[in-house]
Short mmCIF file of C-alpha atoms and ligand atoms in Angstrom, two decimals:
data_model
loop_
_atom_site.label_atom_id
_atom_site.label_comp_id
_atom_site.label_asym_id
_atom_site.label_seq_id
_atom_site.Cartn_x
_atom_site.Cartn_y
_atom_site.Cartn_z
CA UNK A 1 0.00 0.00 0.00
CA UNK A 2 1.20 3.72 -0.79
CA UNK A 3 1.12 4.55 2.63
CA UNK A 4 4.23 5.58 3.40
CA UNK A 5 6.78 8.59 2.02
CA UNK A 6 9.61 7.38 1.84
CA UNK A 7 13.12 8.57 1.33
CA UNK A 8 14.64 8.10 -2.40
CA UNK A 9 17.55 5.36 -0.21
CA UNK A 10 17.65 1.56 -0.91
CA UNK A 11 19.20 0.43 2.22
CA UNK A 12 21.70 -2.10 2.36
CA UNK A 13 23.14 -2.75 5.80
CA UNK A 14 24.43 -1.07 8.69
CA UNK A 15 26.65 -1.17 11.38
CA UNK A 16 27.08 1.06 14.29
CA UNK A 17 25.70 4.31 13.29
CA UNK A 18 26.38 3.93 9.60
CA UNK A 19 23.89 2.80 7.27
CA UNK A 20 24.84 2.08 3.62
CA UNK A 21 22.88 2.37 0.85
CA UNK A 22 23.02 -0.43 -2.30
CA UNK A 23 24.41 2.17 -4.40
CA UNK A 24 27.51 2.13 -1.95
CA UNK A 25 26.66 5.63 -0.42
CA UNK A 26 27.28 5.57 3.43
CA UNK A 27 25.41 7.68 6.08
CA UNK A 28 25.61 8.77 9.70
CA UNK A 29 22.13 7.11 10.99
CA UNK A 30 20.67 9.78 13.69
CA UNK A 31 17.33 7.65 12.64
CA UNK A 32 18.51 4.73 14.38
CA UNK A 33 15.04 3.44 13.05
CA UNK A 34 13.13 5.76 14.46
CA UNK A 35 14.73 5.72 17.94
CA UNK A 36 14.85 2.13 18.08
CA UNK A 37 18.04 0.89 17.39
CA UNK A 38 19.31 2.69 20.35
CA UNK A 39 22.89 0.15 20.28
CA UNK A 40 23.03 0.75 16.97
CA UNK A 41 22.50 -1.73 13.54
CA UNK A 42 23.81 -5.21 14.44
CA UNK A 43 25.41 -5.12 17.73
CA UNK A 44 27.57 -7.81 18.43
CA UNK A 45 25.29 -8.79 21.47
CA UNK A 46 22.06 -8.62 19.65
CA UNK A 47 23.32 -10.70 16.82
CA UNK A 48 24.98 -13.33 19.34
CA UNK A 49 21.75 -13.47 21.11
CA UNK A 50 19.48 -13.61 18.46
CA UNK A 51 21.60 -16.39 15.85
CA UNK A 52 21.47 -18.30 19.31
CA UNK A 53 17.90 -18.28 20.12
CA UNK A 54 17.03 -18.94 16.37
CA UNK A 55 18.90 -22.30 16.72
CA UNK A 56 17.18 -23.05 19.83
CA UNK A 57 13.30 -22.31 19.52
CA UNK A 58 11.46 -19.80 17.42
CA UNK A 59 7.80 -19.70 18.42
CA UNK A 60 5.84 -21.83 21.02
CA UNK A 61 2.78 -18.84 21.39
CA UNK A 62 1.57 -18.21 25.24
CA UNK A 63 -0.18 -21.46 25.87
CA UNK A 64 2.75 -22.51 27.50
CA UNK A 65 5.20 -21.06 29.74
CA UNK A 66 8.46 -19.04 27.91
CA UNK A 67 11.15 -18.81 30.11
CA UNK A 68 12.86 -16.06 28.41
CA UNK A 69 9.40 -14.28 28.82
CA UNK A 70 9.76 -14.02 32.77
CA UNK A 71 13.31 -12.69 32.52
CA UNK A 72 12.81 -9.82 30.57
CA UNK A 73 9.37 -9.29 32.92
CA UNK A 74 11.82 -9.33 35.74
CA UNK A 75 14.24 -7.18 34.50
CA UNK A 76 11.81 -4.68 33.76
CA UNK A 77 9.72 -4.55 36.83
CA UNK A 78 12.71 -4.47 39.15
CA UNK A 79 14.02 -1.45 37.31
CA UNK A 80 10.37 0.21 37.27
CA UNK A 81 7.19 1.17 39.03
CA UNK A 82 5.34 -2.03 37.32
CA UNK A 83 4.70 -5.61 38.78
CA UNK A 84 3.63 -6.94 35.93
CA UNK A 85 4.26 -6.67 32.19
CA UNK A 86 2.41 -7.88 28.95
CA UNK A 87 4.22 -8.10 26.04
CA UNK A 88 3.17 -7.89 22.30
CA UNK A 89 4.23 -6.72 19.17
CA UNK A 90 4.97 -3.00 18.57
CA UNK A 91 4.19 -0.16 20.37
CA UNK A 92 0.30 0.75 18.99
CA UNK A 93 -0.10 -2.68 20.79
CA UNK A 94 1.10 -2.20 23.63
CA UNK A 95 -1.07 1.36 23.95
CA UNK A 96 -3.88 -0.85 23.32
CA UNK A 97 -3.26 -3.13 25.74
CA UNK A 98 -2.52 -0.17 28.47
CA UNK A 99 -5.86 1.43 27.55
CA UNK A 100 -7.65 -1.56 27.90
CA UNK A 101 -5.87 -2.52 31.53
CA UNK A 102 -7.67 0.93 32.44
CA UNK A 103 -11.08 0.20 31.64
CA UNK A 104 -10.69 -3.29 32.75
CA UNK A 105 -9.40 -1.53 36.11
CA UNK A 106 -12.86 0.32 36.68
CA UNK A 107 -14.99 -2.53 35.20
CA UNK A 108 -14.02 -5.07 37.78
CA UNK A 109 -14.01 -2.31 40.47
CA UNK A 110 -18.00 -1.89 39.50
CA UNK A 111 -17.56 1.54 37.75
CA UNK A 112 -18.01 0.37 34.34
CA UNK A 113 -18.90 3.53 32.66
CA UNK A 114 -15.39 4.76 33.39
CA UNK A 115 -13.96 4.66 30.04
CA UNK A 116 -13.39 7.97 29.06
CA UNK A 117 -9.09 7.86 27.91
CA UNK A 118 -7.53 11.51 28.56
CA UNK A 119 -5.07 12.38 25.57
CA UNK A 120 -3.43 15.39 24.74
CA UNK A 121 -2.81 17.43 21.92
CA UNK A 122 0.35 16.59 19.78
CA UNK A 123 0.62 13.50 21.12
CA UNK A 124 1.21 10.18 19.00
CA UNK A 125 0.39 7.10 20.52
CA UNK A 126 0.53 4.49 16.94
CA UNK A 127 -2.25 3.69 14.31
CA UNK A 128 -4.35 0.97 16.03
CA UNK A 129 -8.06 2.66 16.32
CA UNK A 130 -7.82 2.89 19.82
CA UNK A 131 -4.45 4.81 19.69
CA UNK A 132 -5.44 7.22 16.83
CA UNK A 133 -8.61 8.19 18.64
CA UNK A 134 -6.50 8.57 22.01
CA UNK A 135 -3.98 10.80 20.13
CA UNK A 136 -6.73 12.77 18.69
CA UNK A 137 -4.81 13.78 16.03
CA UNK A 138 -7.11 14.45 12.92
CA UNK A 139 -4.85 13.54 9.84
CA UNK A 140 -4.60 10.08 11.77
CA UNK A 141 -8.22 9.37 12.40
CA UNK A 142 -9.76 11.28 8.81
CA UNK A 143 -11.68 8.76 6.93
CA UNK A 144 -11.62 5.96 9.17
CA UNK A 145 -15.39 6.36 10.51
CA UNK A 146 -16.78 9.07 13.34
CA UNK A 147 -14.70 9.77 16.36
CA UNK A 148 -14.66 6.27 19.04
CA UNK A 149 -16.67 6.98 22.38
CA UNK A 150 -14.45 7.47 25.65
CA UNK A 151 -11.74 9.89 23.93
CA UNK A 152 -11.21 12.56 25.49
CA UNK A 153 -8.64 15.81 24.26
CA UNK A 154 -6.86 18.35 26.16
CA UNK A 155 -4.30 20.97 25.33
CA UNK A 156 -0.82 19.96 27.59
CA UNK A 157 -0.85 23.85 28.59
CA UNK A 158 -4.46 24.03 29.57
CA UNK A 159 -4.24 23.02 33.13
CA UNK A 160 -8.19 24.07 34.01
CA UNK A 161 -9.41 21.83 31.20
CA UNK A 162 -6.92 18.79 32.23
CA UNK A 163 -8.29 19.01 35.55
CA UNK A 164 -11.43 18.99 34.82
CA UNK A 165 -11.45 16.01 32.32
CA UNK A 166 -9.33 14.04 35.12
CA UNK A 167 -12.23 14.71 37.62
CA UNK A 168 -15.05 13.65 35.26
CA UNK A 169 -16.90 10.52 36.12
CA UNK A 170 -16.64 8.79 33.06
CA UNK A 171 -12.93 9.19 33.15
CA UNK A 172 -10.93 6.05 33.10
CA UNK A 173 -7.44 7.07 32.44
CA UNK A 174 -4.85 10.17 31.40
CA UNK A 175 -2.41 8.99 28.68
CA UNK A 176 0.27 10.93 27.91
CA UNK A 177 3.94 11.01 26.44
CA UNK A 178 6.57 12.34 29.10
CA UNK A 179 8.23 13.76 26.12
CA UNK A 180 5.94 13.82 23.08
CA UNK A 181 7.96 12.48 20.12
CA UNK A 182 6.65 12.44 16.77
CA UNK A 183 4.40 15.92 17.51
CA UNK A 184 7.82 17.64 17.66
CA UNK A 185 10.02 16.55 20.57
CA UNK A 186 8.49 18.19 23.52
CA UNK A 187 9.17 17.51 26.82
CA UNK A 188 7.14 17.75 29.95
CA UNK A 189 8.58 18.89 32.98
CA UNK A 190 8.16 16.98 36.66
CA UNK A 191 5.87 19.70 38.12
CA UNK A 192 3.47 19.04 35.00
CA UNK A 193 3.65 15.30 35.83
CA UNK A 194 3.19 15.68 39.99
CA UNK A 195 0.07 17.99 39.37
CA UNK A 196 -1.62 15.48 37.06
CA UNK A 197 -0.19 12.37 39.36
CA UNK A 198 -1.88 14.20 42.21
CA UNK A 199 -5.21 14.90 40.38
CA UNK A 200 -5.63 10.98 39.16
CA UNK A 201 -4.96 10.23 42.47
CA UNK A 202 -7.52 12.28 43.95
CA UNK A 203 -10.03 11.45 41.24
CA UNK A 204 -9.19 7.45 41.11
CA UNK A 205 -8.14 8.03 37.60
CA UNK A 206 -5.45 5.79 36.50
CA UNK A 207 -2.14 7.18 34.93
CA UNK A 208 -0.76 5.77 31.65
CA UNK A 209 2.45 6.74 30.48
CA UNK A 210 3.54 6.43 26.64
CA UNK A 211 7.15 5.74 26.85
CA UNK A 212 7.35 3.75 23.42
CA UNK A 213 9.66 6.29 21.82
CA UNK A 214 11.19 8.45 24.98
CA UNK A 215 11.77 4.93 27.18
CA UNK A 216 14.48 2.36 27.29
CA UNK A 217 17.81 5.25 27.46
CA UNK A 218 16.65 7.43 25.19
CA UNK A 219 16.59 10.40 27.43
CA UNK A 220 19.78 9.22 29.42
CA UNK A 221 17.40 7.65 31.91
CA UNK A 222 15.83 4.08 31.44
CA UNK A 223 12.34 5.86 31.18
CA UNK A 224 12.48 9.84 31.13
CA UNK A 225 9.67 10.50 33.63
CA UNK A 226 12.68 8.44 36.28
CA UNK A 227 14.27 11.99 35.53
CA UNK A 228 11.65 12.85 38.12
CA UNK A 229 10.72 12.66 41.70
CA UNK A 230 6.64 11.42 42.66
CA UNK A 231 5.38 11.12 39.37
CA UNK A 232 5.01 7.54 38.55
CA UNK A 233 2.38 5.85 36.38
CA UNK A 234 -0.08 3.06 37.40
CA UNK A 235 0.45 1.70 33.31
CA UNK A 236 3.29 2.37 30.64
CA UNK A 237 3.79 1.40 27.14
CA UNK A 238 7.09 0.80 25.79
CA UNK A 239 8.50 -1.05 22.14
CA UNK A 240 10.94 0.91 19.83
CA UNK A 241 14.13 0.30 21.15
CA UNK A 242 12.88 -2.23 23.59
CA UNK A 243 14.37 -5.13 21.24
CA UNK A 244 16.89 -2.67 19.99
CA UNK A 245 15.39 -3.30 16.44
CA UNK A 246 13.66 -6.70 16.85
CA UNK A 247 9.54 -5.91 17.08
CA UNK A 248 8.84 -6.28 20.71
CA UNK A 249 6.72 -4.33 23.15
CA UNK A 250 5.72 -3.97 26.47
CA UNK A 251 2.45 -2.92 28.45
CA UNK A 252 3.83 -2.77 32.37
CA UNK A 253 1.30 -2.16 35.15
CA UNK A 254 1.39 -2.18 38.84
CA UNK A 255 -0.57 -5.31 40.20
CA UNK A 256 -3.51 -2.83 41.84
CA UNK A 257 -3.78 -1.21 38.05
CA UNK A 258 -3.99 -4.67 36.31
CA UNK A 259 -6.45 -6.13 38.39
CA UNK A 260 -8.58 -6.91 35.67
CA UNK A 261 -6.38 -7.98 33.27
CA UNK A 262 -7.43 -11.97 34.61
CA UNK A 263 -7.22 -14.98 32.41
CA UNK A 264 -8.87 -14.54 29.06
CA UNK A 265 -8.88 -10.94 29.05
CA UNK A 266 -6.25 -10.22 26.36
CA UNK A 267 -3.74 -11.72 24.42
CA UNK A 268 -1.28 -12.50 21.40
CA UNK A 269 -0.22 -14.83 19.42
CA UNK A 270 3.11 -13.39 18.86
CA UNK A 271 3.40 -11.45 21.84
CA UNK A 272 6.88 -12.16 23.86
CA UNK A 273 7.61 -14.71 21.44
CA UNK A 274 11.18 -16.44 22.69
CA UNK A 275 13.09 -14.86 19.32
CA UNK A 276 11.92 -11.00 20.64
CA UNK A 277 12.76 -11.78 24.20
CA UNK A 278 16.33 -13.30 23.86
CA UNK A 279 17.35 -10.00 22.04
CA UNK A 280 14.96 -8.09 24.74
CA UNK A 281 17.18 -9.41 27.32
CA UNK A 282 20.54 -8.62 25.43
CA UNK A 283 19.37 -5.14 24.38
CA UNK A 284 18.17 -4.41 28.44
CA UNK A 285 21.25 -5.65 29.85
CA UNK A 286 23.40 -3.01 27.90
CA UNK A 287 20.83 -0.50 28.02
CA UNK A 288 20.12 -0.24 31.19
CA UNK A 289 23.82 -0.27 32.33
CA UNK A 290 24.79 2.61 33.76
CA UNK A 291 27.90 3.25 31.74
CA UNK A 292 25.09 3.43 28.72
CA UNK A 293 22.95 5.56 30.15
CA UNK A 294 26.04 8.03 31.28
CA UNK A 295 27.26 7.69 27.76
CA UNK A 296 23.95 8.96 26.53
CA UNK A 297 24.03 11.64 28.90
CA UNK A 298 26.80 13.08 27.54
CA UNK A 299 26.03 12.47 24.47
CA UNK A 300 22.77 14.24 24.76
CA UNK A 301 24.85 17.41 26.23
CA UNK A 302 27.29 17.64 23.51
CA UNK A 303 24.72 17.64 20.59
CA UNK A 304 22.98 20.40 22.96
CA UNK A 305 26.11 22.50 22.74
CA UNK A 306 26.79 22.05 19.45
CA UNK A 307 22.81 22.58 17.93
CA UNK A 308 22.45 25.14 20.50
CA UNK A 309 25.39 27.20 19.20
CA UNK A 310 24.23 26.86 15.06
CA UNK A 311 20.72 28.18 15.90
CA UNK A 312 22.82 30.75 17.52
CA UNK A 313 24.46 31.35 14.24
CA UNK A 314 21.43 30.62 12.09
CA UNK A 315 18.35 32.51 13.57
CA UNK A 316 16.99 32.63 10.07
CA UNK A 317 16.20 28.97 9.52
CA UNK A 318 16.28 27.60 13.56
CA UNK A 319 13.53 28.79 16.05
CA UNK A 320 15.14 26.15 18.62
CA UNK A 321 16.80 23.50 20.03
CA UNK A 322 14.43 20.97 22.15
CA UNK A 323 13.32 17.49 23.03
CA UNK A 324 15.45 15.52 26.19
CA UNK A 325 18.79 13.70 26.51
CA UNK A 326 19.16 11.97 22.61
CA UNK A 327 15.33 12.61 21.69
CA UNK A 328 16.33 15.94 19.74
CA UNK A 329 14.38 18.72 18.16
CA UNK A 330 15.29 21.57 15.83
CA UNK A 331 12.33 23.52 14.94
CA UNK A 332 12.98 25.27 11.57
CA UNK A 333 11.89 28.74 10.17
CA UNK A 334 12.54 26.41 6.90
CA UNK A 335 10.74 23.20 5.27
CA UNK A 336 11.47 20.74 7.40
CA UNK A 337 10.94 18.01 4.84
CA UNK A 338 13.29 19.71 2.37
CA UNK A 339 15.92 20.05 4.95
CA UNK A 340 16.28 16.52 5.59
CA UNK A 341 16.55 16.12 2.31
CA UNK A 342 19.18 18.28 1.76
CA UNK A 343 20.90 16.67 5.02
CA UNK A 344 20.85 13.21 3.55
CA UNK A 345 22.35 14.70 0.18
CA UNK A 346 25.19 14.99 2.61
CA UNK A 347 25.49 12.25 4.01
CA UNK A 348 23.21 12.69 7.58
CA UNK A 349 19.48 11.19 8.28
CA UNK A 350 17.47 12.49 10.65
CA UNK A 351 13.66 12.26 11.20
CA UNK A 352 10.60 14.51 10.67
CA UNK A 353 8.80 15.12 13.36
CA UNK A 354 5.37 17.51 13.79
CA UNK A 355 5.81 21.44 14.32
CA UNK A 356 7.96 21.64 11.91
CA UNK A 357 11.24 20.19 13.39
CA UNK A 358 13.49 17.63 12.65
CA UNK A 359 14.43 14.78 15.19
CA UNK A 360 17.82 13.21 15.79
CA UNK A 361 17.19 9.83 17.27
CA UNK A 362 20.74 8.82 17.34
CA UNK A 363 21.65 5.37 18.65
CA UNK A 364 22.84 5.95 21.98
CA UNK A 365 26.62 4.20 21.44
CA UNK A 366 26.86 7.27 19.15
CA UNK A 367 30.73 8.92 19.75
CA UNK A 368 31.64 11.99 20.38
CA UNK A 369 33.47 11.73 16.51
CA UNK A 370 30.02 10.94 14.88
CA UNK A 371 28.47 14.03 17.36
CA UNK A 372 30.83 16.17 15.89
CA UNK A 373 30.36 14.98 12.46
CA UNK A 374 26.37 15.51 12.67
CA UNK A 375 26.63 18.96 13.49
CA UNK A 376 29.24 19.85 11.41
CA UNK A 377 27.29 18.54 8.50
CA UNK A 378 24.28 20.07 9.47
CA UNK A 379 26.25 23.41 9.76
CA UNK A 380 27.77 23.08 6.31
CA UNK A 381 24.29 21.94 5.32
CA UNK A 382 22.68 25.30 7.11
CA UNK A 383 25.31 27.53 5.38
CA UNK A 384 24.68 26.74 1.52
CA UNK A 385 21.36 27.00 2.04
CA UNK A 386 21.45 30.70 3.56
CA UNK A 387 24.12 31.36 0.78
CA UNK A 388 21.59 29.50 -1.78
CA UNK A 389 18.62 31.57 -0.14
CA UNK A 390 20.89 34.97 -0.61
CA UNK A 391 21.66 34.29 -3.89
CA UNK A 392 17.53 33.22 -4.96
CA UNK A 393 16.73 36.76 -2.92
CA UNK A 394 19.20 38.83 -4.98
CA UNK A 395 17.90 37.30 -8.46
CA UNK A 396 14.96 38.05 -7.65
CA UNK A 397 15.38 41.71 -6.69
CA UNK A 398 17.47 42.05 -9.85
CA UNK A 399 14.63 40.77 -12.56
CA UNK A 400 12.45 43.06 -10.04
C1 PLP B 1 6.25 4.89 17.63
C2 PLP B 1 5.33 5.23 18.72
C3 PLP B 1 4.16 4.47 18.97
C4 PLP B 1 3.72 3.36 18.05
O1 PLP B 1 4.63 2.34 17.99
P1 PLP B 1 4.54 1.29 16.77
O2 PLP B 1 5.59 0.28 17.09
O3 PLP B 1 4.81 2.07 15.52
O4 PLP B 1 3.18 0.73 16.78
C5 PLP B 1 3.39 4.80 20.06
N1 PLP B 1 3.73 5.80 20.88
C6 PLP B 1 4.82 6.55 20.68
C7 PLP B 1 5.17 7.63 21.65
C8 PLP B 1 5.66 6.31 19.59
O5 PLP B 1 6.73 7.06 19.39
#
């Protein structure tokens, strides 16, 4: 289907941060596949872990117990907030399987007309039916029937009308991205998180986080709302770089939040299927070392310097510099689309992303080198085309 617009790049193979192209080209990857490949394209451990598994046992499906299934549970809700985790496929999936744990929640607690999901503008929670109509956004949901019942939409800087839709009676849940990804790389900030903790607390409203995209190191924490004190969620989605590439992801819950989630309530065929979880396990374990997660820090602080000293030089095509630890935003006073274009013509790829800005979504093993080497080529990049744009403005003022 032509669903997709994609990039004029036959992809060959990568390693590290380097993708090449068939035609031999090579290119410094701040895609990383969409922030998943966050140890970059075939680390040795992934590769070890996965040519091992595949000799071992593909696919057994959840009638019976996966071993490999319970470690990476572990792992995850020793490190988190959760007790329990459900794992599926991607990260829509996962969403759907959070949003469902909420209304489950209130059914079983004998409030079954609790199902009204809180989302926020900008947000971008996949393209199952339930997560388009939670994300609100209307490009996503035009032409795919009216708006589902038990969506709700706020504004994330409308703190009257977010309190008030947490209080309702119908409401089941509040879903939101601790930093919003595609809509532009925006991050919240822990106050914003406390006060809407606090509310669902006081109104019995569960608290969802979507951590597909910002979780798993991306922000130089294993989740980015750990950056913050008091402000944890009841549920949480996370994928992308949860199998560092492979398609896994994860719905975690406390036990009091999945109450409902009893036998026969959900399920997958695929879901935590022993390939995904033996390179879940191998991408976790050098994720969520610390050295990793230090590395990304710094990372994160020296594209900071380095972006936030070329919008200093280039106020005419940056407005700013934004996003948290390696989940980057520029927002341009330029086409977006055409810049990354003109970015890959030498030699960089980075991502679109909603108010205009491009994303870098480098994996997080990136080097200081290949830091270096992104912003000088988006500076050389940002200096033709003010020389290009000088040179259109003054051939036009001379046929004027
Ligand atoms: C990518 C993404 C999703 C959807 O994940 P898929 O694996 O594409 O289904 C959901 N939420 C956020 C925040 C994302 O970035």
């Amino acid at each position: 289907m032509t669903v997709y617009s994609r990039a004029p790049l036959d992809v060959s193979h990568g390693i590290g941060c380097r993708l090449y192209a068939t035609d031999g080209r090579s290119y410094l990857d701040c895609v990383g596949g969409i922030a998943t490949d966050a140890l970059g394209h075939c680390h040795p451990l992934l590769v070890t872990a996965l040519e091992a598994q595949a000799r071992r046992l593909w696919h057994v499906s959840n009638i019976f117990r996966i071993p490999e299934q319970e470690a990476l549970a572990k792992r995850l809700t020793d490190a988190t907030f959760a007790d329990v985790a459900f794992f599926a496929n991607s990260g829509t999936e996962a969403i759907e399987c959070a949003i469902k744990t909420a209304r489950r929640y209130h059914y079983v607690r004998g409030a079954p007309d609790r199902i009204d999901i809180v989302g926020f503008a900008g947000s971008f929670h996949g393209r199952t039916l339930a997560a388009v109509n939670a994300s609100g956004n209307a490009t996503y949901l035009e032409g795919f029937g009216p708006p589902m019942a038990g969506f709700v939409q706020c504004h994330l800087d409308d703190g009257a009308a977010t309190m008030a839709a947490i209080a309702a009676p119908t409401t089941a849940a509040v879903i939101v991205e601790p930093v919003q990804g595609e809509g532009g790389a925006r991050a919240l900030d822990g106050v914003w998180l406390r006060r809407v903790r606090q509310a669902c607390d006081a109104a019995g409203v569960l608290l969802i986080y979507d951590e597909v995209q910002s979780g798993m190191g991306r922000t130089g924490r294993l989740f980015a709302h750990q950056w913050f004190d008091d402000c944890e969620p009841d549920i949480m989605a996370t994928a992308k770089a949860l199998g560092g590439g492979f398609p896994v992801g994860a719905c975690l819950a406390t036990s009091a939040a999945a109450i409902g989630m009893t036998v026969g309530a959900h399920g997958s065929t695929f879901g935590g299927n022993p390939l995904a979880m033996a390179v879940g396990i191998a991408a976790f374990d050098a994720i969520a070392d610390d050295a990793t997660l230090a590395h990304a820090r710094e990372m994160a602080t020296r594209f900071t310097v380095g972006l936030g000293r070329l919008a200093a030089d280039y106020p005419d095509l940056v407005v700013d510099v934004r996003g948290k630890g390696l989940l980057i935003g520029v927002k341009l006073r330029v086409n977006n689309r055409e810049m990354m274009a003109a970015l890959r013509e030498r030699g960089l790829l980075v991502a679109g992303g909603g108010d205009n800005c491009i994303r870098l979504l480098p994996p997080l093993i990136i080097t200081p080198e290949e830091v270096d080497e992104a912003v000088a080529l988006i500076a050389v990049t940002f200096a033709a085309w003010r020389t290009r744009a000088t040179a259109t403005a003054a051939a036009a003022a001379v046929a004027a």
